[in-house]
Amino acid sequence: MKRICAASWLISAALLWQVPATAQSVTIPVETRNNALVFQTDANKNVGIIYLGSKLADQQEYNQVAAAYKQTTDYSGVANALYSTAGTRNLFEPALSVTHADGNNSLDLQYVRHETKQLDNNTSLLSIYLKDPVYPFEVTLYCKTWFNEDVTEQWSEIRHTEKGKVTLHKYASAGLYLRANSFWLRQYHGDWAREMQPEEARLTHGIKTLDSKLGTRANLFQPSAFMVSLDQPATEDAGTVLYGAVEWSGNFRVDLELDNRDNLRIIAGVNNYASPYTLASGEVFTTPAFLSVLSTKGKGEASRKLHSWARNYKILDGKGNRLTLLNNWEATYFDFNEDKLKALLKDTKKLGVDLFLLDDGWFANKYPRNDDHAGLGDWQENKKKLPNGIATLVQEAQANGVKFGIWVEPEMVSPKSELYEQHPDWVVKQPNRPEHYFRNQLVLDLSNPAVQDFVFGVVDNLFTKNPALAYIKWDCNAIIYNAHAAKLGNQSHFYLQYVQGLYQVLKRLRAKYPTVPMMLCSGGGGRVDYAALQYFTEFWPSDNTDPLERVFMQWDYSYFYPSVSMSAHVTDWGKQPIKYRTDVAMMGKLGFDIVVSHLEEKDLRFCQEALKNYESLKPVIWQGNQYRLQSPHDHAVAAIAYLNTQQTRGVVFNYLVNNRYEAGSVLPIKLKGLDPARRYRLQELNVYPGTKSTIDSSKTYSGEFLMTVGYNPDVKASRASVVLEIIATN
């Protein structure tokens, strides 16, 4: 018997090595620039993970790793298997469990061979082929690695040629097996307007499961992204930490199991909740990718690796430009007409942003969209509000020197709509049970190809009629109750095929409109993952735009997502002045959702100047290295820096997050990432009209001083947010 490593970590084809085929064992050191994950077979051809950590200079020494551990007996011989199966000798949580065509529930996957392809000078793909010796059942495990970023994506393909159908009960993407003295899990939880709330605790024996069963908005209560620190909780700059996340926009499941030998097993992938999959003979079942990155130098290094990978390889147009915008939502909500919108279009140009975004409420006639109880699904322009249609607004935007974007929520339907009346069989609902609504709406059945065509057509028709349309905000507000698809033969396939149907629509849209910016929104951060971000240029972290709350949320999102992908808007939420609200929003992809005509003269002037500063700093904020300097969770002042790769220019955002008596930057804050030998000048930006900066920009400091002693932004109640530009002078 031979077991294999489905999640084989961190591969470089140039460094892949194995012993000759005549030997009893095969050793596969999977290496990137800094790390190695090593697999090794035993005499019975079981494949286990024997090492995960910093790579060794001498690959031959990996063969001595296993003998260094003197732990409790492994009764099964497969405790450290990466892609574990059910029904034979495995005693712990499986990655894959099946019922064969003859009713047998056992599975034993033996190693057949492996091969590596070098895709480019940074990326390689390892394929490991496994086969059951009794049944014609095969699994191919894929590990795609990025050498410089230490990032890995892992997934599997499952197939068989049995005489009948096989049922997949669990079908994880990958597994990992870690050894350390202790393990600390940092996970996130929340709800609407309370996204990305962190929790950290030591993992104890048994299984800790992170999962979602919501169907859509899968991240509403908790995302699939997590961290595991080895031996002790990692800090920003020290400790060994593994980041993991499932690249899937539906139900996910991550099992973290501390076993009897005090080792940690991680199994991640699609949630098999209510989803046994019937696999036909010859059919290939492909799991989504499990993303991971390992750092031995703390959470900050892990983030910077992940950010670089995401910008260069994953997020749509991750190295490209983004549009600043003005949204009408908080200015008008549903109450607008053509004249109001034309006035706002003039304000867009006056403010100095690139684009005007028309939000919810522009559509439906029989059941007009005047609130959130009706009209969703009826995507014709509302004749009363917009008698001349969207085209007139697009033209008006062009006349004002700005672009025009629009909000859609094409996956959902209002019970009070023509679409619901005409196509009740397109709606996800149990036929004999009362309907239960989430935000007064239901979900359309994207497992149905006709619905996929409809959803594609919603966006396609907008562009066909308005070729100059420049931006889409794609919302998704409902979760799935009473899961049932009228046209689907096997209801157990629904949760899978819904997400697959969504991806089919997005692929079609991107094939036809490859460059149009699109925001991924889901009542806030309900759908944020790297599978979806292949099709979107940015995401909406939360409907909560209170800038104080956003300091915390954006801080925690930044562990996993770069600033270029994170939409942040200036709104009227919160009690902070316009300067604080704008300074916070500049940490991401800046936008505004305010009534420009209501701004006081100094506030407007401040916003206009801040937008000019932002235009200059965009390359640094979006493409530079991020350094979290001082956490809002632990300090009265939060500080976040972005620095270009040449170490010549940067920006530091400083925010007061504690209003207690005399709270402020009492102590200096240490910078990171600078060249110790260079000299730098700190200059305050976004100074509010009529006030003066207390920062002496004539002074210069060595990088060594700023990283060893630090700087003081002079943050206090009267200076609650301070933005400092860092400029190298030599």
XYZ file of N, CA and C in Angstrom, residues 495-728:
702
model
N -25.343 22.418 -4.066
C -24.413 23.418 -3.541
C -23.148 23.520 -4.398
N -22.672 22.392 -4.906
C -21.511 22.409 -5.790
C -21.836 23.094 -7.111
N -22.949 22.688 -7.706
C -23.245 23.165 -9.052
C -23.694 24.619 -9.060
N -24.197 25.122 -7.951
C -24.488 26.554 -7.877
C -23.205 27.357 -8.082
N -22.171 27.020 -7.333
C -20.924 27.773 -7.430
C -20.279 27.561 -8.792
N -20.309 26.342 -9.288
C -19.764 26.085 -10.613
C -20.520 26.886 -11.674
N -21.848 27.011 -11.510
C -22.639 27.827 -12.426
C -22.263 29.293 -12.354
N -22.017 29.799 -11.139
C -21.555 31.179 -10.974
C -20.249 31.399 -11.718
N -19.306 30.475 -11.554
C -18.017 30.617 -12.235
C -18.179 30.565 -13.756
N -19.101 29.751 -14.249
C -19.341 29.703 -15.687
C -19.792 31.068 -16.207
N -20.691 31.707 -15.463
C -21.165 33.036 -15.859
C -20.006 34.029 -15.859
N -19.210 34.019 -14.804
C -18.108 34.969 -14.697
C -17.055 34.736 -15.779
N -16.814 33.470 -16.121
C -15.877 33.179 -17.205
C -16.384 33.739 -18.531
N -17.681 33.583 -18.784
C -18.262 34.125 -20.019
C -18.150 35.643 -20.061
N -18.431 36.272 -18.933
C -18.337 37.729 -18.889
C -16.912 38.200 -19.129
N -15.951 37.532 -18.501
C -14.569 37.965 -18.656
C -14.023 37.650 -20.046
N -14.566 36.635 -20.683
C -14.150 36.366 -22.056
C -14.588 37.498 -22.983
N -15.760 38.073 -22.712
C -16.292 39.136 -23.568
C -15.860 40.519 -23.101
N -15.719 40.684 -21.781
C -15.350 41.991 -21.220
C -14.157 41.797 -20.271
N -12.980 41.571 -20.828
C -11.841 41.163 -19.990
C -11.281 42.249 -19.087
N -11.506 43.519 -19.405
C -10.813 44.583 -18.676
C -11.724 45.473 -17.840
N -13.045 45.297 -17.915
C -13.950 46.177 -17.183
C -13.773 45.961 -15.677
N -13.527 47.002 -14.895
C -13.413 46.835 -13.440
C -14.742 46.371 -12.843
N -14.661 45.416 -11.930
C -15.854 44.939 -11.236
C -15.547 44.775 -9.747
N -16.463 45.286 -8.921
C -16.349 45.125 -7.474
C -17.105 43.871 -7.034
N -16.453 43.061 -6.249
C -17.052 41.879 -5.647
C -17.671 42.291 -4.314
N -18.999 42.347 -4.285
C -19.705 42.777 -3.075
C -20.692 41.692 -2.670
N -20.861 41.498 -1.380
C -21.820 40.499 -0.914
C -22.344 40.941 0.444
N -23.158 42.024 0.397
C -23.620 42.598 1.658
C -22.443 42.968 2.536
N -21.354 43.361 1.902
C -20.090 43.551 2.593
C -19.159 42.427 2.211
N -18.490 41.826 3.181
C -17.456 40.827 2.909
C -17.948 39.404 2.894
N -19.178 39.175 2.471
C -19.733 37.828 2.523
C -19.193 36.868 1.487
N -18.496 37.377 0.474
C -17.941 36.496 -0.563
C -16.595 37.062 -0.970
N -15.571 36.728 -0.205
C -14.223 37.201 -0.502
C -13.293 35.994 -0.489
N -12.803 35.619 -1.638
C -11.860 34.507 -1.738
C -11.121 34.636 -3.057
N -10.014 33.910 -3.173
C -9.172 34.082 -4.355
C -9.699 33.369 -5.590
N -10.670 32.499 -5.458
C -11.319 31.963 -6.657
C -12.174 33.047 -7.306
N -12.951 33.762 -6.505
C -13.790 34.840 -7.041
C -12.951 36.008 -7.544
N -11.853 36.304 -6.865
C -11.053 37.466 -7.236
C -10.287 37.278 -8.540
N -10.372 36.107 -9.145
C -9.851 35.949 -10.502
C -10.684 36.729 -11.517
N -11.937 37.042 -11.125
C -12.871 37.693 -12.035
C -13.173 39.140 -11.645
N -12.706 39.575 -10.473
C -13.016 40.906 -9.957
C -11.728 41.668 -9.667
N -11.795 42.967 -9.858
C -10.619 43.796 -9.601
C -10.511 44.224 -8.142
N -11.605 44.131 -7.404
C -11.606 44.600 -6.017
C -12.781 43.986 -5.268
N -12.769 44.092 -3.952
C -13.886 43.592 -3.159
C -14.300 44.636 -2.124
N -15.522 44.461 -1.634
C -16.104 45.378 -0.649
C -16.021 44.699 0.720
N -15.141 45.156 1.611
C -14.908 44.439 2.865
C -16.100 44.390 3.807
N -16.897 45.475 3.845
C -18.013 45.532 4.786
C -18.922 46.689 4.419
N -20.218 46.537 4.685
C -21.128 47.673 4.572
C -20.911 48.671 5.705
N -20.197 48.254 6.727
C -19.858 49.145 7.828
C -18.680 50.013 7.398
N -18.950 51.281 7.159
C -17.900 52.201 6.717
C -17.519 53.217 7.789
N -17.974 52.987 9.013
C -17.479 53.801 10.119
C -15.953 53.694 10.106
N -15.241 54.799 9.976
C -13.791 54.706 9.782
C -13.059 54.061 10.953
N -13.562 54.235 12.168
C -12.920 53.580 13.304
C -13.036 52.067 13.172
N -14.220 51.585 12.789
C -14.397 50.151 12.572
C -13.537 49.676 11.408
N -13.447 50.499 10.381
C -12.683 50.102 9.200
C -11.179 49.996 9.484
N -10.655 50.776 10.419
C -9.244 50.615 10.788
C -8.991 49.176 11.217
N -9.878 48.647 12.044
C -9.728 47.280 12.540
C -9.961 46.264 11.424
N -11.054 46.438 10.678
C -11.365 45.467 9.621
C -10.280 45.422 8.558
N -9.856 46.590 8.093
C -8.851 46.628 7.036
C -7.512 46.096 7.533
N -7.229 46.292 8.793
C -6.033 45.709 9.389
C -6.074 44.192 9.267
N -7.190 43.572 9.631
C -7.257 42.109 9.633
C -7.439 41.528 8.236
N -8.170 42.217 7.359
C -8.221 41.767 5.971
C -6.832 41.792 5.340
N -5.994 42.744 5.759
C -4.703 42.928 5.098
C -3.753 41.764 5.322
N -4.033 40.889 6.269
C -3.212 39.696 6.416
C -3.299 38.827 5.164
N -4.449 38.856 4.494
C -4.684 37.932 3.388
C -4.843 38.612 2.030
N -5.212 39.908 1.996
C -5.522 40.561 0.731
C -4.775 41.888 0.613
N -4.202 42.166 -0.560
C -3.457 43.422 -0.731
C -4.388 44.617 -0.859
N -3.847 45.788 -0.619
C -4.647 47.014 -0.596
C -5.265 47.333 -1.947
N -4.633 46.931 -3.041
C -5.168 47.224 -4.368
C -6.518 46.559 -4.592
N -6.824 45.528 -3.811
C -8.083 44.791 -3.971
C -9.165 45.230 -3.002
N -8.858 46.122 -2.075
C -9.743 46.415 -0.955
C -10.417 47.779 -1.125
N -11.705 47.785 -1.480
C -12.436 49.044 -1.650
C -12.706 49.686 -0.289
N -12.440 50.970 -0.206
C -12.634 51.702 1.044
C -13.215 53.072 0.707
N -14.414 53.359 1.230
C -15.121 54.587 0.848
C -15.266 55.552 2.019
N -15.244 56.806 1.688
C -15.535 57.871 2.636
C -17.049 58.061 2.656
N -17.658 57.890 3.827
C -19.112 58.015 3.953
C -19.435 58.876 5.163
N -20.716 58.960 5.487
C -21.149 59.712 6.667
C -21.288 58.843 7.902
N -20.902 57.560 7.792
C -20.897 56.709 8.983
C -19.854 57.239 9.967
N -20.138 57.101 11.243
C -19.182 57.484 12.267
C -19.244 58.958 12.604
N -18.547 59.325 13.645
C -18.553 60.692 14.145
C -17.245 61.430 13.844
N -16.348 60.785 13.131
C -15.048 61.377 12.882
C -15.136 62.444 11.785
N -14.212 63.387 11.791
C -14.207 64.435 10.757
C -13.841 63.860 9.399
N -14.064 64.636 8.359
C -13.819 64.183 6.997
C -12.366 63.787 6.792
N -11.449 64.431 7.477
C -10.037 64.085 7.329
C -9.781 62.656 7.798
N -10.284 62.299 8.949
C -10.076 60.950 9.485
C -10.684 59.918 8.535
N -11.910 60.206 8.067
C -12.601 59.266 7.186
C -11.829 59.068 5.882
N -11.294 60.154 5.343
C -10.545 60.068 4.092
C -9.206 59.381 4.296
N -8.517 59.716 5.362
C -7.226 59.092 5.640
C -7.359 57.573 5.763
N -8.420 57.114 6.410
C -8.633 55.669 6.569
C -8.917 55.022 5.217
N -9.755 55.657 4.404
C -10.111 55.084 3.103
C -8.923 55.045 2.148
N -7.930 55.891 2.362
C -6.759 55.906 1.485
C -5.881 54.678 1.670
N -6.124 53.876 2.690
C -5.366 52.638 2.877
C -5.684 51.597 1.810
N -6.787 51.767 1.101
C -7.188 50.792 0.096
C -7.461 51.448 -1.230
N -8.523 50.968 -1.924
C -8.936 51.570 -3.191
C -9.993 52.608 -2.871
N -9.609 53.866 -2.953
C -10.394 54.984 -2.423
C -11.656 55.252 -3.240
N -12.745 55.521 -2.523
C -13.993 55.975 -3.120
C -14.739 56.859 -2.143
N -15.809 57.498 -2.621
C -16.616 58.380 -1.784
C -18.082 58.005 -1.930
N -18.789 58.114 -0.836
C -20.238 57.877 -0.832
C -20.855 58.943 0.067
N -20.768 60.179 -0.409
C -21.207 61.335 0.377
C -21.984 62.289 -0.532
N -22.641 63.253 0.081
C -23.317 64.309 -0.671
C -22.322 65.454 -0.821
N -21.706 65.532 -1.970
C -20.639 66.510 -2.183
C -21.150 67.931 -1.986
N -22.383 68.191 -2.428
C -22.928 69.548 -2.326
C -23.153 69.976 -0.884
N -23.170 69.014 0.046
C -23.360 69.348 1.453
C -22.043 69.607 2.186
N -20.926 69.369 1.517
C -19.642 69.566 2.170
C -19.364 71.051 2.388
N -18.811 71.367 3.546
C -18.330 72.720 3.776
C -17.137 72.989 2.860
N -16.876 74.250 2.629
C -15.845 74.631 1.661
C -14.489 74.028 2.006
N -14.106 74.067 3.283
C -12.813 73.512 3.679
C -12.794 71.994 3.540
N -13.914 71.347 3.847
C -13.987 69.893 3.700
C -13.815 69.489 2.240
N -14.486 70.223 1.345
C -14.357 69.921 -0.076
C -12.918 70.134 -0.534
N -12.340 71.232 -0.107
C -10.956 71.516 -0.510
C -10.009 70.429 0.010
N -10.262 69.984 1.228
C -9.434 68.907 1.781
C -9.541 67.645 0.922
N -10.774 67.243 0.583
C -10.976 66.032 -0.215
C -10.296 66.143 -1.572
N -10.408 67.297 -2.192
C -9.787 67.489 -3.503
C -8.269 67.361 -3.415
N -7.686 67.929 -2.366
C -6.236 67.840 -2.202
C -5.817 66.415 -1.839
N -6.607 65.755 -1.000
C -6.296 64.374 -0.625
C -6.320 63.459 -1.844
N -7.257 63.689 -2.757
C -7.313 62.891 -3.976
C -6.060 63.090 -4.827
N -5.522 64.296 -4.855
C -4.281 64.537 -5.584
C -3.115 63.799 -4.919
N -3.074 63.844 -3.589
C -2.037 63.101 -2.875
C -2.167 61.601 -3.134
N -3.397 61.141 -3.133
C -3.658 59.719 -3.353
C -3.206 59.297 -4.748
N -3.482 60.127 -5.732
C -3.058 59.825 -7.103
C -1.549 59.639 -7.166
N -0.829 60.449 -6.422
C 0.620 60.354 -6.403
C 1.104 59.112 -5.653
N 0.378 58.734 -4.611
C 0.815 57.637 -3.742
C 0.286 56.268 -4.165
N -0.636 56.219 -5.121
C -1.247 54.940 -5.506
C -0.225 53.841 -5.793
N 0.846 54.122 -6.534
C 1.799 53.036 -6.800
C 2.403 52.447 -5.529
N 2.608 53.284 -4.527
C 3.198 52.809 -3.276
C 2.164 52.020 -2.469
N 0.955 52.557 -2.329
C -0.072 51.906 -1.523
C -0.510 50.591 -2.152
N -0.673 50.585 -3.458
C -1.221 49.407 -4.128
C -0.174 48.336 -4.424
N 1.051 48.767 -4.755
C 2.055 47.796 -5.204
C 3.248 47.681 -4.265
N 3.302 48.516 -3.232
C 4.430 48.452 -2.319
C 4.265 47.357 -1.273
N 5.302 47.197 -0.475
C 5.261 46.250 0.640
C 4.564 46.880 1.830
N 3.640 46.137 2.422
C 2.913 46.653 3.586
C 3.581 46.185 4.875
N 3.688 47.108 5.812
C 4.229 46.797 7.134
C 3.237 47.281 8.180
N 2.679 46.342 8.925
C 1.797 46.708 10.042
C 2.700 47.047 11.229
N 2.688 48.311 11.647
C 3.638 48.794 12.652
C 3.092 48.707 14.064
N 1.821 49.032 14.223
C 1.257 49.102 15.576
C -0.228 48.768 15.490
N -0.626 47.716 16.200
C -1.965 47.158 16.039
C -3.029 47.978 16.754
N -4.197 48.181 16.105
C -5.308 48.840 16.802
C -5.872 47.986 17.931
N -5.621 46.689 17.887
C -6.117 45.807 18.940
C -5.351 45.982 20.246
N -4.124 46.518 20.163
C -3.252 46.560 21.342
C -2.777 47.956 21.721
N -3.043 48.945 20.888
C -2.491 50.281 21.124
C -3.553 51.354 20.908
N -3.290 52.518 21.464
C -4.186 53.662 21.260
C -4.046 54.242 19.864
N -2.905 54.016 19.239
C -2.650 54.508 17.884
C -2.303 53.326 16.995
N -3.026 53.179 15.898
C -2.712 52.172 14.890
C -1.829 52.800 13.838
N -0.868 52.036 13.333
C 0.046 52.552 12.317
C 0.325 51.482 11.278
N 0.176 51.853 10.009
C 0.389 50.954 8.877
C 1.225 51.685 7.843
N 2.271 51.039 7.348
C 3.153 51.664 6.366
C 3.160 50.874 5.067
N 3.367 51.606 3.962
C 3.590 51.012 2.647
C 4.890 51.586 2.109
N 5.736 50.728 1.560
C 7.058 51.153 1.114
C 7.343 50.535 -0.248
N 7.844 51.342 -1.181
C 8.145 50.772 -2.491
C 9.333 49.823 -2.397
N 9.486 48.986 -3.419
C 10.509 47.939 -3.357
C 11.921 48.514 -3.409
N 12.045 49.758 -3.907
C 13.372 50.389 -3.947
C 13.759 51.017 -2.610
N 12.830 51.019 -1.643
C 13.043 51.602 -0.307
C 13.330 53.102 -0.378
N 12.758 53.755 -1.398
C 13.003 55.188 -1.574
C 11.791 56.044 -1.245
N 10.616 55.437 -1.205
C 9.410 56.214 -0.950
C 8.380 55.350 -0.240
N 7.687 55.976 0.683
C 6.658 55.242 1.406
C 5.627 56.185 1.987
N 4.635 55.597 2.648
C 3.604 56.375 3.323
C 3.212 55.624 4.584
N 2.978 56.377 5.653
C 2.564 55.795 6.923
C 1.235 56.411 7.333
N 0.253 55.558 7.607
C -1.055 55.997 8.090
C -1.111 55.753 9.595
N -1.454 56.799 10.331
C -1.519 56.733 11.786
C -2.910 57.167 12.235
N -3.572 56.354 13.070
C -4.951 56.629 13.476
C -5.119 56.462 14.981
N -5.750 57.439 15.584
C -6.138 57.307 16.987
C -7.357 56.389 17.070
N -7.259 55.335 17.853
C -8.367 54.382 17.977
C -8.839 54.246 19.418
N -8.395 55.157 20.261
C -8.764 55.128 21.675
C -9.022 56.563 22.118
N -10.213 56.814 22.601
C -10.578 58.187 22.973
C -10.465 58.452 24.471
N -9.758 57.594 25.187
C -9.581 57.843 26.619
C -8.672 59.056 26.853
N -8.636 59.532 28.051
C -7.941 60.767 28.407
C -6.473 60.711 27.996
N -6.055 61.708 27.217
C -4.685 61.896 26.754
C -4.151 60.723 25.932
N -5.054 59.934 25.348
C -4.596 58.864 24.469
C -3.936 59.460 23.242
N -2.867 58.845 22.793
C -2.160 59.328 21.622
C -0.832 58.630 21.462
N 0.011 59.175 20.602
C 1.319 58.561 20.314
C 2.331 59.031 21.348
N 2.236 58.494 22.545
C 3.142 58.865 23.628
C 4.562 58.403 23.319
N 4.672 57.199 22.792
C 5.978 56.626 22.474
C 6.202 56.667 20.967
N 7.465 56.671 20.549
C 7.730 56.620 19.104
C 7.307 55.276 18.523
N 7.004 55.286 17.226
C 6.603 54.087 16.499
C 7.738 53.705 15.569
N 8.154 52.446 15.619
C 9.296 52.000 14.826
C 8.858 51.602 13.419
N 9.540 52.167 12.435
C 9.285 51.792 11.050
C 9.967 50.469 10.727
N 9.601 49.914 9.583
C 10.169 48.648 9.123
C 10.462 48.745 7.636
N 11.392 47.923 7.189
C 11.633 47.771 5.765
C 12.513 48.811 5.115
N 13.000 49.790 5.865
C 13.840 50.843 5.291
C 15.274 50.354 5.089
N 16.026 51.095 4.305
C 17.460 50.857 4.166
C 18.152 51.559 5.339
N 18.826 50.828 6.209
C 19.429 51.473 7.390
C 20.413 52.584 7.034
N 21.081 52.460 5.886
C 22.125 53.422 5.536
C 21.579 54.678 4.857
N 20.373 54.631 4.354
C 19.805 55.812 3.697
C 19.318 56.822 4.732
N 19.136 58.033 4.253
C 18.505 59.052 5.078
C 17.129 59.360 4.490
N 16.188 59.636 5.390
C 14.802 59.820 4.987
C 14.226 61.080 5.613
N 13.312 61.678 4.870
C 12.567 62.833 5.361
C 11.101 62.431 5.516
N 10.475 62.866 6.602
C 9.058 62.618 6.846
C 8.280 63.905 6.624
N 7.297 63.837 5.746
C 6.500 65.012 5.419
C 5.026 64.681 5.589
N 4.309 65.523 6.327
C 2.896 65.252 6.558
C 2.059 65.659 5.355
N 1.165 64.762 4.959
C 0.219 65.006 3.877
C -1.190 65.134 4.446
N -2.109 65.516 3.592
C -3.519 65.632 3.995
C -3.692 66.533 5.215
N -2.977 67.627 5.242
C -3.135 68.599 6.326
C -4.419 69.388 6.062
N -5.280 69.450 7.042
C -6.583 70.093 6.848
C -6.408 71.605 6.655
N -7.140 72.187 5.706
C -7.007 73.634 5.456
C -7.170 74.462 6.730
N -6.268 75.402 6.912
C -6.328 76.277 8.084
C -5.556 75.757 9.269
N -4.980 74.568 9.165
C -4.159 74.019 10.248
C -2.731 73.847 9.759
N -1.815 73.665 10.688
C -0.410 73.479 10.348
C 0.075 72.143 10.888
N 0.956 71.524 10.142
C 1.552 70.272 10.585
C 2.515 70.531 11.735
N 2.565 69.615 12.670
C 3.544 69.696 13.768
C 4.792 68.873 13.454
N 4.834 68.285 12.259
C 5.985 67.479 11.855
C 6.990 68.377 11.140
N 8.231 68.349 11.590
C 9.288 69.164 10.979
C 9.838 68.406 9.769
N 9.421 68.816 8.583
C 9.827 68.105 7.373
C 11.221 68.492 6.893
N 11.871 69.418 7.592
C 13.233 69.792 7.195
C 14.270 68.816 7.744
N 13.893 68.032 8.738
C 14.822 67.089 9.354
C 14.914 65.810 8.534
N 16.076 65.189 8.584
C 16.238 63.869 7.978
C 16.740 62.895 9.042
N 16.449 61.625 8.807
C 16.802 60.574 9.767
C 17.359 59.386 8.992
N 18.265 58.685 9.595
C 18.746 57.456 8.963
C 17.663 56.393 9.054
N 17.692 55.475 8.116
C 16.780 54.350 8.201
C 16.980 53.572 9.485
N 18.231 53.487 9.920
C 18.529 52.801 11.174
C 17.813 53.469 12.344
N 17.862 54.805 12.402
C 17.199 55.524 13.492
C 15.694 55.277 13.469
N 15.088 55.384 12.289
C 13.635 55.248 12.196
C 13.169 53.834 12.522
N 14.030 52.832 12.294
C 13.644 51.455 12.612
C 14.049 51.048 14.025
N 15.011 51.751 14.612
C 15.492 51.388 15.952
C 14.850 52.248 17.034
N 14.807 53.543 16.812
C 14.191 54.478 17.762
C 12.752 54.761 17.361
N 12.565 55.120 16.081
C 11.219 55.351 15.572
C 10.919 56.809 15.302
N 9.674 57.082 14.971
C 9.184 58.428 14.712
C 7.963 58.643 15.597
N 7.596 59.880 15.815
C 6.369 60.160 16.554
C 5.462 61.020 15.685
N 4.298 60.502 15.282
C 3.406 61.254 14.393
C 2.614 62.333 15.111
N 2.779 62.433 16.421
C 2.052 63.426 17.219
C 0.537 63.251 17.062
N 0.100 62.011 17.209
C -1.336 61.714 17.157
C -1.944 61.968 18.525
N -3.053 62.678 18.529
C -3.791 62.972 19.755
C -5.204 63.351 19.361
N -6.016 63.717 20.319
C -7.428 63.979 20.035
C -7.608 65.046 18.967
N -6.764 66.065 18.982
C -6.889 67.142 17.998
C -6.191 66.821 16.679
N -5.442 65.726 16.646
C -4.767 65.226 15.431
C -5.007 63.717 15.348
N -6.257 63.337 15.130
C -6.646 61.932 15.286
C -6.149 61.051 14.146
N -5.823 61.633 13.001
C -5.234 60.850 11.911
C -4.123 61.665 11.282
N -3.016 61.000 11.039
C -1.831 61.663 10.491
C -1.263 60.783 9.386
N -1.085 61.364 8.209
C -0.512 60.660 7.067
C 0.864 61.249 6.790
N 1.881 60.396 6.799
C 3.256 60.850 6.594
C 3.844 60.201 5.354
N 4.403 61.011 4.494
C 5.135 60.494 3.346
C 6.594 60.312 3.746
N 7.183 59.195 3.336
C 8.586 58.892 3.601
C 9.357 59.072 2.292
N 10.367 59.913 2.311
C 11.117 60.199 1.085
C 12.607 60.027 1.366
N 13.256 59.176 0.586
C 14.706 59.021 0.718
C 15.399 60.253 0.150
